[in-house]
């Protein structure tokens, strides 16, 4: 993990709380996402995936949520401050059954903070995005606690990965205006994954995609990549039409790669 001492301490504190709350129910904790695929970027979350031996009780959910609300930094992350944490908890049985969409027992992310602070409790849910998280974690996750990732995390077939991406495309495109940078980079990563059958970081996927695009679309994706790396402001004023053209082209490329 390419992290400063404060980030390592943040992960250690989250793991310690999980172990205190869950005891023997906690089977494993894996680090995945940017921290292992290409290094943490200025606004990268720290992504953790936990596996438990059974479903969580109400008390366990409340205790984990309280811990994460305290340990996770608010979005957008402040330079030098705490990172945003994203934690997904899966049961061993659900992973063994390899459900589609994948079922998560508990999910915490900063985009959910307002709802949690208003009293909502993280409950089990199924979503195609969870399938992609598991597929990427199976490829690259680093074990922080418990057995190797290949012991507990299921192997996700290429057909299932493509099905999950197909299901996610409409909602991604709908979210373009409110989260332009991340949507464009996620689409670029989908295109890379469907073409190469491997997962890479968002900025690496953009580097791969840029020379394969027409000039105007390449410039727009380059801007998204620079914003992700903190090299330019994440501003899309006057670039909305260009972002929409790029998003539509990337979605088309993903669809075509799925059928190739």
Coordinates of C-alpha atoms in Angstrom, one line a residue:
X1 CA 0.0 0.0 0.0
X2 CA 1.5 3.3 -1.1
X3 CA 0.3 5.3 2.0
X4 CA 1.5 7.7 4.6
X5 CA 1.6 6.7 8.2
X6 CA -1.7 8.4 8.9
X7 CA -3.4 6.3 6.3
X8 CA -1.9 3.1 7.6
X9 CA -3.1 4.1 11.1
X10 CA -6.6 4.7 9.7
X11 CA -6.7 1.2 8.2
X12 CA -5.3 -0.4 11.3
X13 CA -7.9 1.4 13.4
X14 CA -10.8 0.2 11.2
X15 CA -9.5 -3.4 11.3
X16 CA -9.1 -3.3 15.1
X17 CA -12.7 -2.2 15.5
X18 CA -13.9 -4.9 13.1
X19 CA -12.1 -7.5 15.1
X20 CA -13.3 -6.1 18.4
X21 CA -16.9 -6.0 17.3
X22 CA -17.1 -9.3 15.3
X23 CA -14.6 -11.5 17.1
X24 CA -14.4 -15.0 15.5
X25 CA -17.2 -14.1 13.1
X26 CA -14.7 -12.0 11.1
X27 CA -12.9 -14.4 8.7
X28 CA -10.9 -12.0 6.5
X29 CA -10.1 -8.5 5.6
X30 CA -8.7 -7.5 2.2
X31 CA -7.3 -4.2 0.8
X32 CA -8.3 -3.6 -2.8
X33 CA -8.9 -0.8 -5.2
X34 CA -6.5 2.1 -5.9
X35 CA -4.3 1.3 -2.9
X36 CA -3.2 -1.9 -4.6
X37 CA -3.9 -1.4 -8.3
X38 CA -2.0 1.8 -9.0
X39 CA -1.5 3.8 -5.8
X40 CA -3.8 6.1 -3.9
X41 CA -4.6 9.3 -5.8
X42 CA -5.6 12.7 -4.2
X43 CA -9.3 11.7 -3.9
X44 CA -9.0 7.9 -3.8
X45 CA -10.9 6.1 -1.1
X46 CA -9.3 3.3 1.0
X47 CA -11.2 0.2 -0.1
X48 CA -11.6 -2.7 2.3
X49 CA -13.5 -5.9 1.8
X50 CA -14.4 -8.1 4.8
X51 CA -15.8 -11.7 4.9
X52 CA -17.8 -12.9 7.8
X53 CA -19.0 -16.3 8.9
X54 CA -22.7 -15.3 9.2
X55 CA -25.1 -12.5 8.8
X56 CA -24.6 -9.4 11.0
X57 CA -26.8 -8.7 14.0
X58 CA -28.5 -5.3 14.4
X59 CA -26.0 -4.5 17.2
X60 CA -23.0 -5.4 15.1
X61 CA -24.3 -3.2 12.2
X62 CA -24.8 -0.2 14.5
X63 CA -21.3 -0.7 16.1
X64 CA -19.5 -1.0 12.8
X65 CA -21.4 2.0 11.4
X66 CA -20.5 4.1 14.4
X67 CA -16.9 3.2 14.1
X68 CA -16.7 4.1 10.3
X69 CA -18.6 7.4 10.8
X70 CA -15.8 8.3 13.2
X71 CA -12.8 6.9 11.3
X72 CA -13.7 7.8 7.7
X73 CA -12.9 11.3 6.3
X74 CA -15.8 13.2 4.7
X75 CA -15.8 13.7 0.9
X76 CA -14.0 15.5 -0.6
X77 CA -11.0 14.4 1.3
X78 CA -8.8 17.2 2.6
X79 CA -5.1 17.0 1.6
X80 CA -3.2 15.6 4.6
X81 CA -6.5 14.6 6.3
X82 CA -8.3 11.4 6.8
X83 CA -9.1 9.3 3.7
X84 CA -12.7 8.4 2.8
X85 CA -13.2 4.7 3.7
X86 CA -15.3 2.3 1.6
X87 CA -16.0 -1.0 3.3
X88 CA -18.0 -3.9 2.0
X89 CA -18.8 -6.9 4.1
X90 CA -19.9 -10.3 2.5
X91 CA -20.9 -13.5 4.2
X92 CA -19.0 -16.7 3.4
X93 CA -22.2 -18.4 2.3
X94 CA -23.2 -15.7 -0.2
X95 CA -19.7 -15.8 -1.7
X96 CA -19.8 -19.6 -1.9
X97 CA -23.2 -19.4 -3.7
X98 CA -21.7 -16.9 -6.2
X99 CA -25.0 -14.9 -6.4
X100 CA -25.8 -12.6 -9.3
X101 CA -25.9 -9.7 -8.6
X102 CA -23.6 -10.2 -5.7
X103 CA -25.1 -9.7 -2.3
X104 CA -23.3 -7.5 0.3
X105 CA -24.2 -7.9 3.9
X106 CA -23.1 -4.3 4.8
X107 CA -21.8 -1.4 2.7
X108 CA -20.2 1.8 4.0
X109 CA -19.1 4.7 1.7
X110 CA -19.0 8.4 2.1
X111 CA -21.7 8.9 -0.5
X112 CA -24.0 7.3 2.1
X113 CA -23.0 9.4 5.1
X114 CA -25.9 11.8 5.0
X115 CA -28.4 8.9 5.1
X116 CA -26.5 7.1 7.9
X117 CA -26.3 10.3 10.0
X118 CA -30.0 10.7 9.5
X119 CA -30.6 7.3 11.1
X120 CA -30.5 4.8 8.2
X121 CA -28.8 1.5 8.9
X122 CA -26.7 -0.4 6.3
X123 CA -28.7 -3.5 5.3
X124 CA -28.0 -6.4 2.9
X125 CA -28.4 -5.5 -0.7
X126 CA -27.7 -7.0 -4.2
X127 CA -26.1 -4.9 -6.9
X128 CA -24.1 -5.5 -10.1
X129 CA -21.4 -3.2 -8.9
X130 CA -20.7 -5.6 -6.0
X131 CA -20.0 -8.3 -8.6
X132 CA -17.4 -6.1 -10.3
X133 CA -15.8 -5.3 -6.9
X134 CA -15.5 -9.0 -6.2
X135 CA -14.1 -9.7 -9.6
X136 CA -11.4 -7.1 -9.2
X137 CA -10.6 -8.1 -5.6
X138 CA -10.2 -11.7 -6.7
X139 CA -7.6 -10.4 -9.2
X140 CA -5.6 -8.1 -7.0
X141 CA -6.7 -7.8 -3.3
X142 CA -4.0 -7.9 -0.6
X143 CA -4.7 -9.9 2.5
X144 CA -4.7 -7.9 5.7
X145 CA -6.3 -10.5 7.9
X146 CA -7.3 -14.2 7.3
X147 CA -6.6 -16.5 4.4
X148 CA -5.4 -15.7 0.9
X149 CA -8.1 -14.0 -1.3
X150 CA -8.4 -17.1 -3.5
X151 CA -9.7 -19.1 -0.6
X152 CA -12.8 -17.1 0.2
X153 CA -13.4 -14.8 -2.8
X154 CA -15.2 -16.5 -5.7
X155 CA -13.9 -16.6 -9.3
X156 CA -16.2 -14.4 -11.4
X157 CA -16.5 -15.6 -15.0
X158 CA -15.9 -13.2 -17.9
X159 CA -19.6 -13.7 -18.9
X160 CA -20.7 -12.5 -15.5
X161 CA -18.4 -9.5 -15.5
X162 CA -19.8 -8.4 -18.9
X163 CA -23.3 -8.9 -17.7
X164 CA -22.7 -6.8 -14.6
X165 CA -21.2 -4.0 -16.8
X166 CA -24.1 -4.1 -19.2
X167 CA -26.5 -3.7 -16.2
X168 CA -24.6 -0.7 -14.9
X169 CA -24.2 1.3 -18.1
X170 CA -27.6 3.1 -17.9
X171 CA -27.2 4.3 -14.3
X172 CA -23.6 5.4 -15.0
X173 CA -24.7 7.5 -17.9
X174 CA -27.5 9.0 -15.8
X175 CA -25.0 10.1 -13.3
X176 CA -22.7 11.9 -15.7
X177 CA -23.7 15.4 -14.8
X178 CA -23.2 15.0 -11.1
X179 CA -20.0 12.9 -11.1
X180 CA -18.5 13.6 -14.5
X181 CA -14.9 12.7 -13.8
X182 CA -15.6 9.4 -12.1
X183 CA -18.2 8.3 -14.7
X184 CA -15.9 9.0 -17.6
X185 CA -13.0 7.1 -16.0
X186 CA -15.2 4.2 -14.9
X187 CA -16.5 3.9 -18.5
X188 CA -12.9 3.9 -19.8
X189 CA -12.0 1.2 -17.2
X190 CA -15.0 -0.9 -18.4
X191 CA -13.8 -0.6 -22.0
X192 CA -10.3 -1.7 -21.0
X193 CA -11.7 -4.6 -18.9
X194 CA -14.0 -5.9 -21.7
X195 CA -11.2 -5.6 -24.2
X196 CA -8.3 -7.1 -22.1
X197 CA -10.1 -9.2 -19.5
X198 CA -8.1 -7.5 -16.7
X199 CA -8.8 -4.8 -14.2
X200 CA -6.5 -1.7 -13.9
X201 CA -6.7 1.6 -12.1
X202 CA -8.8 4.4 -13.6
X203 CA -5.9 6.5 -14.7
X204 CA -4.2 3.5 -16.3
X205 CA -7.4 2.7 -18.1
X206 CA -7.5 6.2 -19.4
X207 CA -3.9 6.1 -20.6
X208 CA -4.9 2.9 -22.5
X209 CA -8.0 4.5 -24.0
X210 CA -6.8 7.9 -25.0
X211 CA -4.8 6.9 -28.1
X212 CA -7.8 4.8 -29.2
X213 CA -10.2 7.7 -29.3
X214 CA -10.8 10.6 -31.8
X215 CA -8.9 13.7 -30.8
X216 CA -11.7 15.7 -29.2
X217 CA -12.8 12.7 -27.1
X218 CA -9.1 11.9 -26.2
X219 CA -8.6 15.5 -24.9
X220 CA -11.8 15.2 -22.7
X221 CA -10.6 11.9 -21.2
X222 CA -7.1 13.4 -20.7
X223 CA -8.7 16.2 -18.7
X224 CA -10.7 13.7 -16.5
X225 CA -7.4 11.8 -15.9
X226 CA -5.6 14.9 -14.9
X227 CA -8.4 15.9 -12.5
X228 CA -8.2 12.4 -11.0
X229 CA -4.5 12.8 -10.4
X230 CA -4.9 16.2 -8.9
X231 CA -3.1 17.9 -11.7
X232 CA -6.0 20.2 -12.7
X233 CA -9.3 21.2 -11.1
X234 CA -12.2 18.8 -11.4
X235 CA -14.2 21.4 -13.2
X236 CA -16.5 20.7 -16.2
X237 CA -17.8 24.2 -16.7
X238 CA -18.1 24.6 -20.5
X239 CA -17.2 20.9 -21.0
X240 CA -20.6 19.4 -20.5
X241 CA -21.3 18.7 -24.2
X242 CA -17.8 17.2 -24.7
X243 CA -18.3 15.0 -21.6
X244 CA -21.6 13.7 -22.9
X245 CA -20.1 12.9 -26.4
X246 CA -17.2 11.1 -24.8
X247 CA -19.5 9.2 -22.4
X248 CA -21.7 8.0 -25.3
X249 CA -18.7 6.9 -27.3
X250 CA -17.2 5.0 -24.4
X251 CA -20.5 3.3 -23.7
X252 CA -20.7 2.3 -27.3
X253 CA -17.1 1.0 -27.2
X254 CA -17.9 -1.1 -24.1
X255 CA -21.0 -2.6 -25.7
X256 CA -19.1 -3.4 -28.9
X257 CA -16.3 -5.0 -26.9
X258 CA -18.8 -7.2 -25.1
X259 CA -20.0 -8.7 -28.3
X260 CA -16.6 -9.0 -30.0

